[in-house]
Amino acid sequence: MSVFTYQCEGRCSHTEARAGTFTTPHGPVQTPRFMPVGTLANVKTVTPAQLQTTGAQMVLANTYHLHLQPGEDIVAGAGGVHRFMGWNGPMLTDSGGFQVFSLSEMRSISEQGVTFRSPKDGRIINLTPEESMRIQMELGADVVMAFDECPPYPASWEAVKVATDRTYRWLQRCMASHQAPHQALFGIVQGGVYLDLRREAAVALTALDLPGYAIGGVSVGEPPELIEKIVQAITPLLPQHKPRYLMGVGTYREMVRAIAAGMDLFDCVIPTRLARHGTALVAGERWNLKNARFRRDFAPLDATCPCYTCQTFSRAYLCHLIHAHELLAFTLLSIHNITELVRFTQRIRDAILRDRFAEEFSPWLTSELPEI
């Protein structure tokens, strides 16, 4: 019997939203759930102990970046990525496929794989499906992602077709080379903004009966309405008894609407990136704490938030830290922002279990709220 299971525990009677539990060797993940990004085996400016207080259950790391620094052999020598970074909960590693998109000026693609020039020392890096699996097996995360080609936006149907077909062939090679039963290999549905290619990919991937499925290649420059259209069309094609992961999405509106379509897991760098720019996520809004109005505001950032930041410090103090260029500001705002997005998805989960999701989150579902 697989060590990975997904159990649906509640459904919305008005949408496709669902609440469930994804079981992994390092513990359960209650869905829907936002997952913080720890690219280099750390969530920026936050310790694992602090991260645990946010309610985060699953954390991401990146295969490509850990291959460059410090190297998967060092991570494996430490006992795997969990022990290396001091995080005892579930972890997921991206395959390096996103770097096929983001580092387009530094790579070349062939049927064999992708050749990168290292931004650190200029050396040539050949990343193939087999190499991605080897690295991820050494890193030892609970969930590993198939190596895929993420096409840019905009791109022609013909170009996206080539990338989507190649992604399927690469997935077959990933499956053949992945030999770690304690890891769940997720397939990634690509296809750009072309629904026919997305549907074709989803049908082909689900026939392979993988432990989980992701929708990738969104949030690469296309407008939010196209992302929503893709998610609504493709999510129903993914298996009901497997976890569903929408890659690279972590804004309020996009998560609510994707959950309404039946998605379970989300990741994004937004909470820590905003923190490093002095911005807090509060009740669905973005607050720029550099603004003068916060200089003498001695209220907590959010009186309803249980995080260490809100329970201990005032808006005035956070404003002071930012203007003083104190690094503590990044930590305190990161703790709050991660807590906010995790709590947001936890509130959605609770509403689904009470069958109140459509009512309690109707403003996000029915109105054209600004994207945040």
CSV table of C-alpha atoms in Angstrom, one decimal:
chain,number,residue,atom,x,y,z
A,1,MET,CA,0.0,0.0,0.0
A,2,SER,CA,1.3,3.5,-0.9
A,3,VAL,CA,2.4,5.7,2.0
A,4,PHE,CA,0.7,8.5,0.1
A,5,THR,CA,-3.1,8.9,0.3
A,6,TYR,CA,-5.7,11.6,-0.3
A,7,GLN,CA,-8.9,11.5,1.6
A,8,CYS,CA,-11.8,13.9,0.8
A,9,GLU,CA,-13.5,14.9,4.0
A,10,GLY,CA,-16.0,17.5,2.8
A,11,ARG,CA,-17.4,19.1,-0.3
A,12,CYS,CA,-19.2,22.3,-1.2
A,13,SER,CA,-22.7,21.8,-2.4
A,14,HIS,CA,-22.6,24.8,-4.7
A,15,THR,CA,-19.1,24.6,-6.2
A,16,GLU,CA,-16.4,21.9,-6.7
A,17,ALA,CA,-14.5,23.0,-3.6
A,18,ARG,CA,-13.4,20.2,-1.4
A,19,ALA,CA,-11.6,19.7,1.9
A,20,GLY,CA,-9.3,16.7,2.4
A,21,THR,CA,-6.1,15.3,3.9
A,22,PHE,CA,-3.0,14.4,1.9
A,23,THR,CA,-0.9,11.9,3.9
A,24,THR,CA,2.9,11.9,3.4
A,25,PRO,CA,5.8,10.1,5.3
A,26,HIS,CA,6.4,13.4,7.2
A,27,GLY,CA,2.8,13.9,8.2
A,28,PRO,CA,-0.5,15.1,6.9
A,29,VAL,CA,-1.4,18.1,4.8
A,30,GLN,CA,-4.9,19.4,5.3
A,31,THR,CA,-6.3,20.9,2.1
A,32,PRO,CA,-6.9,23.4,0.8
A,33,ARG,CA,-3.6,24.7,1.9
A,34,PHE,CA,-1.1,27.5,1.0
A,35,MET,CA,2.5,26.3,1.0
A,36,PRO,CA,5.5,28.7,1.6
A,37,VAL,CA,8.4,28.6,-0.8
A,38,GLY,CA,11.9,27.8,0.5
A,39,THR,CA,13.8,27.8,-2.8
A,40,LEU,CA,17.3,27.2,-1.2
A,41,ALA,CA,16.0,25.0,1.7
A,42,ASN,CA,15.0,28.0,3.7
A,43,VAL,CA,11.9,30.3,3.7
A,44,LYS,CA,13.6,33.7,3.4
A,45,THR,CA,14.3,35.4,6.8
A,46,VAL,CA,12.2,32.8,8.7
A,47,THR,CA,13.5,30.0,10.9
A,48,PRO,CA,11.8,26.6,10.8
A,49,ALA,CA,10.6,27.1,14.4
A,50,GLN,CA,9.0,30.4,13.4
A,51,LEU,CA,7.6,28.8,10.2
A,52,GLN,CA,5.9,26.1,12.3
A,53,THR,CA,4.0,28.8,14.3
A,54,THR,CA,2.5,30.1,11.0
A,55,GLY,CA,0.5,27.0,10.5
A,56,ALA,CA,2.4,26.0,7.4
A,57,GLN,CA,2.3,22.2,6.9
A,58,MET,CA,4.2,21.7,3.6
A,59,VAL,CA,7.2,23.7,2.3
A,60,LEU,CA,8.8,23.8,-1.2
A,61,ALA,CA,12.4,23.7,-2.3
A,62,ASN,CA,13.9,24.0,-5.7
A,63,THR,CA,16.0,21.2,-7.5
A,64,TYR,CA,17.9,23.5,-9.9
A,65,HIS,CA,19.0,26.0,-7.2
A,66,LEU,CA,20.0,23.3,-4.7
A,67,HIS,CA,21.9,21.5,-7.4
A,68,LEU,CA,23.9,24.7,-7.9
A,69,GLN,CA,24.3,25.5,-4.2
A,70,PRO,CA,25.3,23.5,-2.1
A,71,GLY,CA,24.8,20.4,-4.3
A,72,GLU,CA,22.6,17.5,-3.7
A,73,ASP,CA,25.4,15.4,-2.5
A,74,ILE,CA,25.9,17.7,0.5
A,75,VAL,CA,22.1,17.7,1.2
A,76,ALA,CA,22.1,13.9,1.0
A,77,GLY,CA,25.1,13.7,3.3
A,78,ALA,CA,23.2,15.7,5.9
A,79,GLY,CA,20.4,13.1,5.8
A,80,GLY,CA,18.2,14.8,3.2
A,81,VAL,CA,16.6,18.1,2.8
A,82,HIS,CA,14.4,17.8,5.9
A,83,ARG,CA,17.3,17.4,8.2
A,84,PHE,CA,19.5,19.8,6.3
A,85,MET,CA,17.1,22.7,6.8
A,86,GLY,CA,15.6,21.5,10.1
A,87,TRP,CA,12.0,21.1,8.9
A,88,ASN,CA,10.2,18.0,10.1
A,89,GLY,CA,7.1,18.4,8.1
A,90,PRO,CA,6.2,17.5,4.5
A,91,MET,CA,8.3,18.9,1.7
A,92,LEU,CA,8.0,19.2,-2.1
A,93,THR,CA,10.8,19.9,-4.6
A,94,ASP,CA,10.2,21.5,-8.0
A,95,SER,CA,11.9,19.8,-10.8
A,96,GLY,CA,13.9,22.7,-12.3
A,97,GLY,CA,11.3,22.9,-15.1
A,98,PHE,CA,10.3,26.5,-14.2
A,99,GLN,CA,13.9,27.5,-14.8
A,100,VAL,CA,13.4,26.4,-18.4
A,101,PHE,CA,11.0,29.4,-18.6
A,102,SER,CA,12.6,31.8,-16.2
A,103,LEU,CA,16.2,31.4,-17.4
A,104,SER,CA,15.3,31.4,-21.1
A,105,GLU,CA,18.3,33.6,-22.0
A,106,MET,CA,20.7,31.1,-20.4
A,107,ARG,CA,19.5,27.8,-21.7
A,108,SER,CA,18.9,25.7,-24.8
A,109,ILE,CA,16.3,22.9,-25.1
A,110,SER,CA,16.5,19.6,-26.9
A,111,GLU,CA,14.6,16.3,-26.7
A,112,GLN,CA,17.3,15.1,-24.4
A,113,GLY,CA,16.8,17.9,-21.9
A,114,VAL,CA,17.9,21.4,-21.1
A,115,THR,CA,21.4,22.9,-21.1
A,116,PHE,CA,22.0,25.8,-18.7
A,117,ARG,CA,24.9,28.0,-18.2
A,118,SER,CA,25.4,28.5,-14.4
A,119,PRO,CA,24.8,32.1,-13.3
A,120,LYS,CA,27.4,31.4,-10.5
A,121,ASP,CA,30.5,30.3,-12.4
A,122,GLY,CA,29.5,29.9,-16.0
A,123,ARG,CA,29.8,26.1,-16.1
A,124,ILE,CA,27.5,24.1,-18.3
A,125,ILE,CA,24.7,22.2,-16.6
A,126,ASN,CA,22.8,19.5,-18.4
A,127,LEU,CA,19.4,18.9,-16.8
A,128,THR,CA,17.5,15.9,-18.2
A,129,PRO,CA,14.4,14.1,-16.8
A,130,GLU,CA,16.7,11.4,-15.5
A,131,GLU,CA,19.0,13.9,-13.9
A,132,SER,CA,16.2,15.8,-12.3
A,133,MET,CA,14.9,12.6,-10.8
A,134,ARG,CA,18.4,11.6,-9.5
A,135,ILE,CA,18.8,15.0,-7.8
A,136,GLN,CA,15.4,14.9,-6.3
A,137,MET,CA,15.9,11.4,-5.0
A,138,GLU,CA,19.1,12.6,-3.3
A,139,LEU,CA,17.3,15.6,-1.9
A,140,GLY,CA,14.7,13.3,-0.4
A,141,ALA,CA,11.5,15.5,-0.4
A,142,ASP,CA,8.2,13.8,0.1
A,143,VAL,CA,6.8,15.0,-3.2
A,144,VAL,CA,8.9,15.4,-6.4
A,145,MET,CA,7.7,17.1,-9.6
A,146,ALA,CA,8.2,15.7,-13.1
A,147,PHE,CA,10.6,17.6,-15.3
A,148,ASP,CA,8.6,19.7,-17.7
A,149,GLU,CA,8.9,22.4,-20.3
A,150,CYS,CA,7.1,25.5,-19.2
A,151,PRO,CA,6.3,27.5,-22.4
A,152,PRO,CA,6.3,31.3,-22.2
A,153,TYR,CA,3.3,33.7,-22.7
A,154,PRO,CA,2.6,34.6,-25.4
A,155,ALA,CA,3.6,31.7,-27.6
A,156,SER,CA,2.0,30.2,-30.7
A,157,TRP,CA,-0.2,27.1,-30.6
A,158,GLU,CA,2.4,25.2,-32.6
A,159,ALA,CA,5.2,26.1,-30.2
A,160,VAL,CA,3.2,25.2,-27.2
A,161,LYS,CA,2.1,21.9,-28.8
A,162,VAL,CA,5.8,21.0,-29.2
A,163,ALA,CA,6.5,21.8,-25.5
A,164,THR,CA,3.4,20.0,-24.3
A,165,ASP,CA,4.2,16.8,-26.2
A,166,ARG,CA,7.8,16.9,-25.0
A,167,THR,CA,6.6,17.4,-21.4
A,168,TYR,CA,4.7,14.1,-21.7
A,169,ARG,CA,7.6,12.2,-23.1
A,170,TRP,CA,9.8,13.7,-20.3
A,171,LEU,CA,7.3,12.5,-17.8
A,172,GLN,CA,7.5,8.9,-19.1
A,173,ARG,CA,11.3,9.1,-18.7
A,174,CYS,CA,10.8,10.5,-15.1
A,175,MET,CA,8.6,7.6,-14.3
A,176,ALA,CA,11.1,5.1,-15.6
A,177,SER,CA,14.0,6.6,-13.7
A,178,HIS,CA,12.3,7.5,-10.4
A,179,GLN,CA,13.0,4.6,-8.0
A,180,ALA,CA,12.0,6.0,-4.6
A,181,PRO,CA,8.7,4.6,-3.1
A,182,HIS,CA,8.9,7.1,-0.2
A,183,GLN,CA,8.5,9.9,-2.7
A,184,ALA,CA,5.3,10.8,-4.6
A,185,LEU,CA,5.9,11.8,-8.3
A,186,PHE,CA,3.4,14.4,-9.5
A,187,GLY,CA,2.8,15.0,-13.2
A,188,ILE,CA,2.3,18.5,-14.5
A,189,VAL,CA,-0.4,19.5,-17.0
A,190,GLN,CA,1.1,22.0,-19.5
A,191,GLY,CA,-0.5,23.5,-22.6
A,192,GLY,CA,-0.2,27.3,-22.3
A,193,VAL,CA,-3.5,29.2,-22.8
A,194,TYR,CA,-4.7,26.6,-25.3
A,195,LEU,CA,-7.5,24.6,-23.8
A,196,ASP,CA,-7.4,21.9,-26.4
A,197,LEU,CA,-3.7,21.2,-25.6
A,198,ARG,CA,-4.4,21.4,-21.8
A,199,ARG,CA,-7.3,18.9,-22.1
A,200,GLU,CA,-5.2,16.6,-24.2
A,201,ALA,CA,-2.4,16.7,-21.7
A,202,ALA,CA,-4.7,16.2,-18.7
A,203,VAL,CA,-6.3,13.1,-20.2
A,204,ALA,CA,-2.9,11.6,-21.2
A,205,LEU,CA,-1.4,12.3,-17.7
A,206,THR,CA,-4.3,11.0,-15.7
A,207,ALA,CA,-4.1,7.7,-17.6
A,208,LEU,CA,-0.7,7.1,-16.0
A,209,ASP,CA,-2.2,6.9,-12.5
A,210,LEU,CA,0.3,9.1,-10.7
A,211,PRO,CA,0.1,9.9,-7.0
A,212,GLY,CA,-0.8,13.5,-7.7
A,213,TYR,CA,-1.3,16.1,-10.4
A,214,ALA,CA,-0.4,19.8,-10.9
A,215,ILE,CA,-1.4,22.5,-13.3
A,216,GLY,CA,1.7,24.3,-14.3
A,217,GLY,CA,2.7,27.1,-16.7
A,218,VAL,CA,0.3,29.6,-15.3
A,219,SER,CA,1.3,33.0,-13.7
A,220,VAL,CA,3.9,33.4,-16.4
A,221,GLY,CA,2.6,36.7,-17.7
A,222,GLU,CA,-0.9,35.9,-18.8
A,223,PRO,CA,-3.9,37.9,-17.4
A,224,PRO,CA,-5.7,36.4,-14.4
A,225,GLU,CA,-8.9,35.7,-16.3
A,226,LEU,CA,-7.0,33.3,-18.6
A,227,ILE,CA,-5.5,31.5,-15.5
A,228,GLU,CA,-9.0,31.2,-14.2
A,229,LYS,CA,-10.3,29.8,-17.5
A,230,ILE,CA,-7.6,27.2,-17.6
A,231,VAL,CA,-8.1,26.1,-14.0
A,232,GLN,CA,-11.9,25.8,-14.4
A,233,ALA,CA,-11.6,23.8,-17.6
A,234,ILE,CA,-8.8,21.4,-16.5
A,235,THR,CA,-9.4,20.7,-12.8
A,236,PRO,CA,-12.5,18.5,-13.4
A,237,LEU,CA,-10.4,16.3,-15.7
A,238,LEU,CA,-8.0,15.5,-12.8
A,239,PRO,CA,-8.7,12.4,-10.6
A,240,GLN,CA,-11.0,13.0,-7.7
A,241,HIS,CA,-9.0,10.7,-5.4
A,242,LYS,CA,-5.6,12.4,-5.9
A,243,PRO,CA,-4.3,15.8,-4.7
A,244,ARG,CA,-4.4,18.7,-7.1
A,245,TYR,CA,-1.7,21.4,-7.1
A,246,LEU,CA,-1.9,24.8,-8.8
A,247,MET,CA,1.7,25.9,-9.2
A,248,GLY,CA,2.9,29.4,-8.5
A,249,VAL,CA,-0.4,30.9,-7.4
A,250,GLY,CA,-0.9,32.5,-4.0
A,251,THR,CA,-3.1,35.5,-4.2
A,252,TYR,CA,-6.5,35.7,-2.4
A,253,ARG,CA,-8.8,35.8,-5.4
A,254,GLU,CA,-6.9,33.3,-7.5
A,255,MET,CA,-6.8,30.8,-4.7
A,256,VAL,CA,-10.5,31.1,-3.8
A,257,ARG,CA,-11.6,30.7,-7.4
A,258,ALA,CA,-9.2,27.8,-8.0
A,259,ILE,CA,-10.5,26.1,-4.8
A,260,ALA,CA,-14.0,26.6,-6.1
A,261,ALA,CA,-12.9,24.6,-9.2
A,262,GLY,CA,-11.5,21.8,-7.0
A,263,MET,CA,-7.8,22.6,-6.5
A,264,ASP,CA,-6.1,21.7,-3.2
A,265,LEU,CA,-2.5,23.0,-3.0
A,266,PHE,CA,-0.9,26.4,-3.8
A,267,ASP,CA,2.5,27.9,-3.5
A,268,CYS,CA,3.9,31.4,-4.1
A,269,VAL,CA,6.8,33.6,-3.0
A,270,ILE,CA,4.5,36.5,-2.5
A,271,PRO,CA,4.3,36.6,1.3
A,272,THR,CA,8.1,36.8,1.8
A,273,ARG,CA,8.7,39.0,-1.3
A,274,LEU,CA,6.1,41.5,-0.1
A,275,ALA,CA,7.7,41.5,3.4
A,276,ARG,CA,11.1,42.4,1.9
A,277,HIS,CA,9.4,45.4,0.4
A,278,GLY,CA,7.8,46.5,3.6
A,279,THR,CA,4.3,45.3,2.7
A,280,ALA,CA,1.8,43.4,4.9
A,281,LEU,CA,-1.2,41.3,3.9
A,282,VAL,CA,-4.1,42.3,6.1
A,283,ALA,CA,-7.7,41.2,5.6
A,284,GLY,CA,-7.4,40.9,1.8
A,285,GLU,CA,-5.4,44.1,1.4
A,286,ARG,CA,-1.8,45.1,0.9
A,287,TRP,CA,-0.5,47.7,3.4
A,288,ASN,CA,2.6,49.6,2.6
A,289,LEU,CA,4.1,50.1,6.1
A,290,LYS,CA,6.5,52.8,4.8
A,291,ASN,CA,3.5,55.1,4.7
A,292,ALA,CA,3.6,58.0,7.2
A,293,ARG,CA,0.2,57.1,8.6
A,294,PHE,CA,1.7,54.2,10.4
A,295,ARG,CA,4.4,56.2,12.3
A,296,ARG,CA,2.2,56.8,15.3
A,297,ASP,CA,-0.2,53.9,14.9
A,298,PHE,CA,0.3,51.7,18.0
A,299,ALA,CA,-2.4,49.1,17.2
A,300,PRO,CA,-1.3,45.6,16.2
A,301,LEU,CA,-1.0,44.9,12.5
A,302,ASP,CA,-4.1,42.7,12.7
A,303,ALA,CA,-5.8,42.3,16.0
A,304,THR,CA,-7.4,39.1,14.9
A,305,CYS,CA,-4.1,37.4,13.8
A,306,PRO,CA,-2.5,35.0,16.3
A,307,CYS,CA,1.0,35.3,14.8
A,308,TYR,CA,4.0,36.4,16.9
A,309,THR,CA,4.2,39.7,15.0
A,310,CYS,CA,0.7,40.8,15.7
A,311,GLN,CA,0.6,39.6,19.3
A,312,THR,CA,3.8,41.4,20.2
A,313,PHE,CA,4.5,44.5,18.0
A,314,SER,CA,2.7,47.6,16.8
A,315,ARG,CA,2.3,49.0,13.3
A,316,ALA,CA,4.4,52.0,14.5
A,317,TYR,CA,7.3,49.6,15.4
A,318,LEU,CA,7.1,47.8,12.1
A,319,CYS,CA,7.1,51.2,10.3
A,320,HIS,CA,10.2,52.2,12.4
A,321,LEU,CA,12.1,49.0,11.5
A,322,ILE,CA,11.4,49.5,7.8
A,323,HIS,CA,12.6,53.1,7.8
A,324,ALA,CA,15.6,52.1,9.9
A,325,HIS,CA,16.5,49.4,7.4
A,326,GLU,CA,16.5,46.8,10.2
A,327,LEU,CA,16.5,43.2,8.9
A,328,LEU,CA,14.1,42.2,11.7
A,329,ALA,CA,11.3,43.9,9.7
A,330,PHE,CA,11.7,41.3,7.0
A,331,THR,CA,11.3,38.5,9.5
A,332,LEU,CA,8.3,39.9,11.4
A,333,LEU,CA,6.4,40.8,8.2
A,334,SER,CA,7.3,37.4,6.6
A,335,ILE,CA,5.9,35.6,9.7
A,336,HIS,CA,2.7,37.6,9.5
A,337,ASN,CA,2.2,37.3,5.7
A,338,ILE,CA,2.7,33.5,5.7
A,339,THR,CA,0.4,33.2,8.7
A,340,GLU,CA,-2.2,35.3,6.8
A,341,LEU,CA,-2.2,33.2,3.7
A,342,VAL,CA,-2.2,29.9,5.6
A,343,ARG,CA,-5.0,31.1,7.8
A,344,PHE,CA,-6.9,32.2,4.7
A,345,THR,CA,-6.8,28.7,3.2
A,346,GLN,CA,-7.6,27.2,6.7
A,347,ARG,CA,-10.7,29.4,6.9
A,348,ILE,CA,-11.7,28.2,3.4
A,349,ARG,CA,-11.2,24.6,4.6
A,350,ASP,CA,-13.4,25.2,7.7
A,351,ALA,CA,-16.1,26.8,5.5
A,352,ILE,CA,-16.1,23.8,3.1
A,353,LEU,CA,-16.5,21.4,6.0
A,354,ARG,CA,-19.5,23.4,7.2
A,355,ASP,CA,-20.8,23.7,3.6
A,356,ARG,CA,-20.6,27.5,3.9
A,357,PHE,CA,-17.8,28.2,1.4
A,358,ALA,CA,-20.0,29.6,-1.4
A,359,GLU,CA,-21.7,32.0,1.1
A,360,GLU,CA,-18.8,33.1,3.2
A,361,PHE,CA,-16.4,33.7,0.2
A,362,SER,CA,-19.0,34.9,-2.3
A,363,PRO,CA,-17.3,38.4,-2.6
A,364,TRP,CA,-14.2,36.6,-4.0
A,365,LEU,CA,-16.2,34.4,-6.2
A,366,THR,CA,-18.7,36.8,-7.7
A,367,SER,CA,-17.1,40.2,-7.9
A,368,GLU,CA,-14.2,41.7,-9.9
A,369,LEU,CA,-12.0,42.4,-6.9
A,370,PRO,CA,-8.6,43.9,-7.5
A,371,GLU,CA,-5.9,41.2,-7.7
A,372,ILE,CA,-3.8,41.1,-4.6
